[in-house]
Short mmCIF file of C-alpha atoms (C1' of nucleotides) in Angstrom, two decimals:
data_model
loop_
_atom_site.label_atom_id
_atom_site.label_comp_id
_atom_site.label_asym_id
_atom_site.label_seq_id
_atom_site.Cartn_x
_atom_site.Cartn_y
_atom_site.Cartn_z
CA UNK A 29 -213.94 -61.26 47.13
CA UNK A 30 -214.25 -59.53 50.46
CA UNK A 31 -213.07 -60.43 53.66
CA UNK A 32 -216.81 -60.77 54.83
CA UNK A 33 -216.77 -63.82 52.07
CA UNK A 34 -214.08 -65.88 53.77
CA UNK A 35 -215.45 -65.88 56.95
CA UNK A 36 -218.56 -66.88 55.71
CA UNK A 37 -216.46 -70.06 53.47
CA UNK A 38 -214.94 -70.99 56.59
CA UNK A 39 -218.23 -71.05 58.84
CA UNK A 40 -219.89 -73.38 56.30
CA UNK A 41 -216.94 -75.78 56.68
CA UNK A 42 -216.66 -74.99 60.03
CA UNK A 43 -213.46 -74.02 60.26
CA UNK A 44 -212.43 -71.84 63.07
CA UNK A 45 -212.30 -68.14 61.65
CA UNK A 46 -208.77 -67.30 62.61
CA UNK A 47 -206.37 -63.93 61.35
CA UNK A 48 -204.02 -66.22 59.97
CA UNK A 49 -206.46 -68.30 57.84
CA UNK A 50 -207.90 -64.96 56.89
CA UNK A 51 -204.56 -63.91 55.99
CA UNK A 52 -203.60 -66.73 53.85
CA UNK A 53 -206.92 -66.60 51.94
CA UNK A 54 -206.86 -63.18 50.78
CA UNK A 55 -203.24 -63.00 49.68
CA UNK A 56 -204.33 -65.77 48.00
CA UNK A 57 -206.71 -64.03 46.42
CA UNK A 58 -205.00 -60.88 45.68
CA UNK A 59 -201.97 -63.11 44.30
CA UNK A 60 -203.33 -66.00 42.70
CA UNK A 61 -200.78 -69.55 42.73
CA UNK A 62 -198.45 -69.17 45.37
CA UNK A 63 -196.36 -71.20 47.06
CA UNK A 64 -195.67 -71.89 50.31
CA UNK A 65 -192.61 -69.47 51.03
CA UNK A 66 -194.82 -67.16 48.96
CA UNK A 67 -197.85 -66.98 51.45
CA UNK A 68 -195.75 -66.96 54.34
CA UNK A 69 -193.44 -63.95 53.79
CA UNK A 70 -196.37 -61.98 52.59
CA UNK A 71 -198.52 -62.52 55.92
CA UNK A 72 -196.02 -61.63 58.15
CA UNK A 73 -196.30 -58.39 57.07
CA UNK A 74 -199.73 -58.12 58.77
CA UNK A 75 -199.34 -60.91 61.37
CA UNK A 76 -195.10 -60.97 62.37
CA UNK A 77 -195.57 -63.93 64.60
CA UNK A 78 -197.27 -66.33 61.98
CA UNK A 79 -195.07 -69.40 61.68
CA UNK A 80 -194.86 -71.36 59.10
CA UNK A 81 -196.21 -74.46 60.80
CA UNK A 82 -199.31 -72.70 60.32
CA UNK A 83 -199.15 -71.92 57.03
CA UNK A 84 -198.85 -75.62 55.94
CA UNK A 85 -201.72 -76.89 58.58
CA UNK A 86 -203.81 -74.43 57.29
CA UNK A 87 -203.51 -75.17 53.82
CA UNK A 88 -204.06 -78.86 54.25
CA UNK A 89 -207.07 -77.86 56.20
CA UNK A 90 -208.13 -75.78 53.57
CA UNK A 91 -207.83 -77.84 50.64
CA UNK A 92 -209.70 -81.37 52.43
CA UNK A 93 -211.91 -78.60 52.75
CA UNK A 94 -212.05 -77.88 48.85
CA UNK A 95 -211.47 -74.45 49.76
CA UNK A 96 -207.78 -74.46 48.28
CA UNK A 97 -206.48 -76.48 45.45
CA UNK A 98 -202.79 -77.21 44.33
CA UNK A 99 -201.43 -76.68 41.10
CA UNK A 100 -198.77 -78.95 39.54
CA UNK A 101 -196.20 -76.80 37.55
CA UNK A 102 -193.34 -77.62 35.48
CA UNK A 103 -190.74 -75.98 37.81
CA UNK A 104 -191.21 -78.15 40.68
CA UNK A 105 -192.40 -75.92 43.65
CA UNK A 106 -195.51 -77.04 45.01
CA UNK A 107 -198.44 -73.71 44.23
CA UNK A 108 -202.09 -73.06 45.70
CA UNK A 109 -204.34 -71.64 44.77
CA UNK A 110 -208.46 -70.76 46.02
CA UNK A 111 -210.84 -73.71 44.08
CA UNK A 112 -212.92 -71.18 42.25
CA UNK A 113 -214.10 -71.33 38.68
CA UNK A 114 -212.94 -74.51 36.89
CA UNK A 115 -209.91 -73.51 34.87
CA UNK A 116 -206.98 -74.81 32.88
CA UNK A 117 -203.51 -73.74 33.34
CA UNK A 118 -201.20 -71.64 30.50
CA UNK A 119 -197.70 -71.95 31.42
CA UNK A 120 -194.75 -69.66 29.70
CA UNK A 121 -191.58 -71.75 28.66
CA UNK A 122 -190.13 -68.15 28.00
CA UNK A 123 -191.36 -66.00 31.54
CA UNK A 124 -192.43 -68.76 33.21
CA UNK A 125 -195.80 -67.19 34.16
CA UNK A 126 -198.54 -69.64 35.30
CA UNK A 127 -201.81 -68.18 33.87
CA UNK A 128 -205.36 -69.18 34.80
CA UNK A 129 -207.52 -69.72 31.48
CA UNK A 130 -211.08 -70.06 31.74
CA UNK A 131 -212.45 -72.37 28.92
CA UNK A 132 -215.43 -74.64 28.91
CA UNK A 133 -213.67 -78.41 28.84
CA UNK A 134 -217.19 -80.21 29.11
CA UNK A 135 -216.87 -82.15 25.56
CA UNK A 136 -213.29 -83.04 25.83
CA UNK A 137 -214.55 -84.61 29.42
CA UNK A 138 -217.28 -86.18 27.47
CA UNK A 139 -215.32 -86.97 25.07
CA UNK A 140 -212.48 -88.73 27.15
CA UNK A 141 -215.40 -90.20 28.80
CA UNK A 142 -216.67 -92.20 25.88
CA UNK A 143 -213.51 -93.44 24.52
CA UNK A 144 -212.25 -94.32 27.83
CA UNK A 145 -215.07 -96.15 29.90
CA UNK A 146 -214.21 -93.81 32.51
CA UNK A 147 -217.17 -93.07 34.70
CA UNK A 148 -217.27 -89.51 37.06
CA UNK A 149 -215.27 -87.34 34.98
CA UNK A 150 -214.97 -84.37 37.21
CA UNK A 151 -211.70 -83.26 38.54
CA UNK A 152 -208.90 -82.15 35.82
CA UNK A 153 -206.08 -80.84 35.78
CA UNK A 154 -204.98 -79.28 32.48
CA UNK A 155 -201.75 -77.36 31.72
CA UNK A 156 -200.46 -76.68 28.70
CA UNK A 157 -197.34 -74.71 27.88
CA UNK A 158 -196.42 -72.87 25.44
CA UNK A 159 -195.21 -69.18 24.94
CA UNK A 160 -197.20 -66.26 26.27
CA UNK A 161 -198.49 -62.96 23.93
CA UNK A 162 -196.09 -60.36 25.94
CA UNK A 163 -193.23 -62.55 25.31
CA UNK A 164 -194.05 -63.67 21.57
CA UNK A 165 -194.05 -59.96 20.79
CA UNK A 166 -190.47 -59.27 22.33
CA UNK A 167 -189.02 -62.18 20.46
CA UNK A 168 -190.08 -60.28 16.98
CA UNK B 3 -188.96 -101.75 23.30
CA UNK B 4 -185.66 -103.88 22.98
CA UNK B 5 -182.21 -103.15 25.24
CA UNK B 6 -180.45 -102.04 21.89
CA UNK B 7 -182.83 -99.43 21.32
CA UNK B 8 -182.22 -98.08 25.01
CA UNK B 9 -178.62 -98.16 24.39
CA UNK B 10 -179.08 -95.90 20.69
CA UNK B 11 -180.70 -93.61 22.61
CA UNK B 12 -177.91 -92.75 25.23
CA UNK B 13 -175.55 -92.68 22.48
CA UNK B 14 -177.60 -90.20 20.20
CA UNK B 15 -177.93 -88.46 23.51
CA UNK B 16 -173.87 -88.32 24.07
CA UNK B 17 -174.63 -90.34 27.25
CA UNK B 18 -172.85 -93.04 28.93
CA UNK B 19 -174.24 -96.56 28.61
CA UNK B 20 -174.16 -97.83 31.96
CA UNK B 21 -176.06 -101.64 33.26
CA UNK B 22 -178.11 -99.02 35.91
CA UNK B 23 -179.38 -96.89 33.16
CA UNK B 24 -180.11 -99.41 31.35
CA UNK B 25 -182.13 -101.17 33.98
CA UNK B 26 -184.32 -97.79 35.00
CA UNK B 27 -185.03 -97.59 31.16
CA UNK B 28 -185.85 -100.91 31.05
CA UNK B 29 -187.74 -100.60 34.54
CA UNK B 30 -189.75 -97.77 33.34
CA UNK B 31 -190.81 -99.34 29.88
CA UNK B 32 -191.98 -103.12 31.52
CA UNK B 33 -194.02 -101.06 34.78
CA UNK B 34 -195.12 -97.84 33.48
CA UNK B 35 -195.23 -94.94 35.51
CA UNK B 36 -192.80 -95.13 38.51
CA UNK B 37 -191.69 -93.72 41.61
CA UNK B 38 -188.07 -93.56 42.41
CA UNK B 39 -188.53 -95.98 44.93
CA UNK B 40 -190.47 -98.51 42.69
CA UNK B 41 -187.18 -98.07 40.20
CA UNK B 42 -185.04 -98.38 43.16
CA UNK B 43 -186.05 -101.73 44.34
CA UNK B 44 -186.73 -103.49 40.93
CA UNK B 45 -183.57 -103.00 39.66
CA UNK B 46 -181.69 -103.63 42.84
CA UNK B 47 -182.67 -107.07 42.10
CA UNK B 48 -180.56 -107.03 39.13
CA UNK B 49 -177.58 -104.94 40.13
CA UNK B 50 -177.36 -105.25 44.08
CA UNK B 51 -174.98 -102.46 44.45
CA UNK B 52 -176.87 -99.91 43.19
CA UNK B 53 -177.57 -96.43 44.99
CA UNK B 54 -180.86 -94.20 45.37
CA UNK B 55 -178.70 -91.34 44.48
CA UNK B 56 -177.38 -93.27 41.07
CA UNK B 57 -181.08 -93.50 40.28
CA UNK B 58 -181.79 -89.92 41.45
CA UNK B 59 -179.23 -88.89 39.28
CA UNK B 60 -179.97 -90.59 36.22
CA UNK B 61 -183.35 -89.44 36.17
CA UNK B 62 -182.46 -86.14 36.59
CA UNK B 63 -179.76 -86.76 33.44
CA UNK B 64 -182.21 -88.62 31.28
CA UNK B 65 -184.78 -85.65 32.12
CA UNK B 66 -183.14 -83.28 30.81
CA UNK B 67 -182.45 -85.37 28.00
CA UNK B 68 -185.84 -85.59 27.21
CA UNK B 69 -185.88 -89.23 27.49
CA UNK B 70 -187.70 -89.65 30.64
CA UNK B 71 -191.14 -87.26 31.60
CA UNK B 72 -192.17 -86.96 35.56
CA UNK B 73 -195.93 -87.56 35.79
CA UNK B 74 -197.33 -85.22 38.03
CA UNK B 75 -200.25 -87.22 40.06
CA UNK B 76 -203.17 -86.17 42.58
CA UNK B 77 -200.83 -88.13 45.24
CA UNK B 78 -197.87 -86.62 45.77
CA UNK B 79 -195.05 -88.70 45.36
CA UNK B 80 -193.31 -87.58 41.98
CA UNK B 81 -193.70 -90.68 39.02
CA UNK B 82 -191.51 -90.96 36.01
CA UNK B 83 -192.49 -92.59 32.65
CA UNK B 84 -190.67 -93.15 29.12
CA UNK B 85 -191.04 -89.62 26.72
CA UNK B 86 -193.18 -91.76 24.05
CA UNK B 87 -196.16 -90.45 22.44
CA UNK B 88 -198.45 -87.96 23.38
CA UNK B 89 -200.56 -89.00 25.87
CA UNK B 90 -203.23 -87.93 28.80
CA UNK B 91 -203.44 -89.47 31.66
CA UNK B 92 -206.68 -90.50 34.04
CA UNK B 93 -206.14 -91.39 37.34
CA UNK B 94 -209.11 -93.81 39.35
CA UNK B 95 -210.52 -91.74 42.91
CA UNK B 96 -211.34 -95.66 43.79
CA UNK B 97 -207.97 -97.55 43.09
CA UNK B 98 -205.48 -94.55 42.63
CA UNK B 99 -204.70 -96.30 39.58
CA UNK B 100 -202.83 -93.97 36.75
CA UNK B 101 -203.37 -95.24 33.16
CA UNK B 102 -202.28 -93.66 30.08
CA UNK B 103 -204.62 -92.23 27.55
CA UNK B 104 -203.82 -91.84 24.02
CA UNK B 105 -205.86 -89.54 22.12
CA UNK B 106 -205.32 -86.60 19.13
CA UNK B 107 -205.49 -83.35 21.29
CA UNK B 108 -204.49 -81.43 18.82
CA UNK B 109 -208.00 -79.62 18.01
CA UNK B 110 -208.03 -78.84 21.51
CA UNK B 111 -204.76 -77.47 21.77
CA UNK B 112 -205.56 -75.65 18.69
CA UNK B 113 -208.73 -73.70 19.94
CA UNK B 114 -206.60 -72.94 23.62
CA UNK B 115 -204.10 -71.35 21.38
CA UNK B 116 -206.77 -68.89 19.32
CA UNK B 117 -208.30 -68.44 22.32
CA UNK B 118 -205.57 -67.32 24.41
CA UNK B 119 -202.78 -65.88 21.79
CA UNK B 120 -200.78 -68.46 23.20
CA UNK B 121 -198.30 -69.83 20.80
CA UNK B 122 -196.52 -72.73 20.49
CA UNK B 123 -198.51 -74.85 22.33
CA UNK B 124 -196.48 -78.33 21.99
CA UNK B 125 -196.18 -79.44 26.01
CA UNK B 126 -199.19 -80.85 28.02
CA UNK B 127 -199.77 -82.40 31.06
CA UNK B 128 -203.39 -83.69 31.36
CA UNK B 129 -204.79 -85.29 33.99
CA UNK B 130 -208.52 -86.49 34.61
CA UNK B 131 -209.88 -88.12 37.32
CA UNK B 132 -212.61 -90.67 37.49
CA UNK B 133 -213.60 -93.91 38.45
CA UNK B 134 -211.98 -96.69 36.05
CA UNK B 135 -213.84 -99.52 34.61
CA UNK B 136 -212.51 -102.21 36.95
CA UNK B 137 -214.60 -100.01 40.06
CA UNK B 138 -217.51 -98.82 38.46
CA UNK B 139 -218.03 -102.53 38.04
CA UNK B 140 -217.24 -103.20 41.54
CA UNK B 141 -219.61 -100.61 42.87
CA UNK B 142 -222.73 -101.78 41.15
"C1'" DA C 17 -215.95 -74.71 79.00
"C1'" DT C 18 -214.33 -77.07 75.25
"C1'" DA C 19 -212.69 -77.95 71.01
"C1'" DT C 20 -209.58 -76.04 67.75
"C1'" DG C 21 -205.80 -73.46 66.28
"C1'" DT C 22 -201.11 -71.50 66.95
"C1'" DG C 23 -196.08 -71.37 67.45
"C1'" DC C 24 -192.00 -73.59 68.55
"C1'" DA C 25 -188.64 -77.00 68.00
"C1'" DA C 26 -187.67 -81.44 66.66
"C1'" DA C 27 -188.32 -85.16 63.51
"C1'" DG C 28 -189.28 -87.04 58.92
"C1'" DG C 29 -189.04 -87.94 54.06
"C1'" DG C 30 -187.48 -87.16 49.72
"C1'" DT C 31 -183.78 -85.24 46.96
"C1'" DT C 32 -179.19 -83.34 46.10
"C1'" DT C 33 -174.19 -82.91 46.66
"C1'" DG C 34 -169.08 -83.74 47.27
"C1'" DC C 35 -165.83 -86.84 46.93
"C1'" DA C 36 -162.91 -90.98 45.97
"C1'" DG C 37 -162.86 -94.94 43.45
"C1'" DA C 38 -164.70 -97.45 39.25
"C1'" DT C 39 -166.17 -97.70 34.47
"C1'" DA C 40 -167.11 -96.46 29.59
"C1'" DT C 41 -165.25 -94.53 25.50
"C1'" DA D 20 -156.12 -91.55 28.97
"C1'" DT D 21 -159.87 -89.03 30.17
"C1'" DA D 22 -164.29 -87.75 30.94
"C1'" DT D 23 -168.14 -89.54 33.02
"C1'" DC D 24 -170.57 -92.39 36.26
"C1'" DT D 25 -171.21 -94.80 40.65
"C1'" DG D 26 -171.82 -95.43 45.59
"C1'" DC D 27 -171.42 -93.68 50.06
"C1'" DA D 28 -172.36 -90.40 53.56
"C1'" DA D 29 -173.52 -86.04 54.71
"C1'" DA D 30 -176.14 -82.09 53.74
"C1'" DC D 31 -180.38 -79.95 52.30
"C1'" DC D 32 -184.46 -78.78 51.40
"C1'" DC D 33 -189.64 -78.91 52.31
"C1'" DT D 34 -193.19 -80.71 55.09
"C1'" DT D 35 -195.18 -82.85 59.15
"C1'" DT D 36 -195.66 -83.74 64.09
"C1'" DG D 37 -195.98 -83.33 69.28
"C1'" DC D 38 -196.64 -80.47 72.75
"C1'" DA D 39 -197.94 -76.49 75.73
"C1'" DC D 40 -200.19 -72.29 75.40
"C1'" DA D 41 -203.68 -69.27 73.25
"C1'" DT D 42 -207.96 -68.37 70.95
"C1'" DA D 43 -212.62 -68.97 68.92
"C1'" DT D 44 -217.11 -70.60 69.73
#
DNA sequence: ATATGTGCAAAGGGTTTGCAGATAT
DNA sequence: ATATCTGCAAACCCTTTGCACATAT
């Protein structure tokens, strides 16, 4: 995803297109779930007077604007992440590594659907943990 | 769920049996899912003296005692339920309401697992949102 | 020109901590 | 008798807010 793409994202939800909103949304896409603390130390690198004020405005901004989404991990920090493909989440009780899986989750949805009256099954938000390939080989 | 049975549990668990932690047990089994401040003022009823930082810190004790699960919800404030069985949970987009879900996951957990090369795969946090029953009735 | 966004500092809310006294075993 | 728990107050995050200035359209 180029630079060219965000500004276009942002102009459809007519967001101002801003360095710091730029920032934020490619080291979010060069570093996948992040956290707060996370984006902000990285852009200050390219933009030293960025203040974290920003940084949380923006991502609320972002994410009524489906843009961003949050993730909900076991270790309690608060991550983001850009709402592309839908996706579950692997998390590593060894490394702790939060891994994006893309799988197809339509018949569970329909399934949870039908046994639970549950109408406008769209948003989920799936984690599962369990313990990743790297670190299942180093415990042999 | 009966008070003894609360009280076996801290035992087996080598941990004090105190009237507060037996009243955010109890608390948590009547309501369901819980915030701290929904344990906080349903048990002061009972014991008037009790602290937000007694309750903070049991839940943090019976946590890690795998007695109590935090629930981690589209709103943000943190809820706590009762470890029992395995469960999903679907949360209403109309009434914010969080229910509990029990279904087999297992052949779902079971194809993540050969898809992925995860192993181990025993801890999941599910969470769909819909619209409930109650307000798909309501909207018709 | 005007609405929006930024940065700062202060305020807010939820959670944790240290300590002295109380309670459970 | 001793380890653990409780309640209080203070400390500590992380996050939000108000305001004046700056920037994008």
């Amino acid at each position: 995803m180029s630079d060219t793409n965000f500004t276009e994202i942002l102009k459809e939800k007519k967001l101002k297109i801003t360095p710091q909103r730029i920032a934020i949304l490619e080291e979010l896409d060069k570093n996948g779930h992040s956290t707060v603390d996370d984006i902000f130390n990285r852009i200050k690198i390219k933009i030293p007077s960025v203040s974290l004020a920003t940084v949380y405005k923006n991502i609320l901004a972002l994410q009524s604007m489906d843009i961003l989404k949050s993730v909900k991990t076991p270790t309690q920090k608060q991550k983001y992440e850009i709402n592309k493909k839908p996706h579950i989440h692997l998390f590593c009780k060894i490394c702790e590594k939060l891994e994006d899986f893309e799988i197809d989750i339509s018949d569970f949805q329909d399934y949870c659907k039908n046994a639970s009256g549950y109408e406008n099954i769209e948003e989920a938000s799936i984690l599962l943990t369990g313990i990743c390939k790297e670190c299942s080989a180093k415990k042999i």
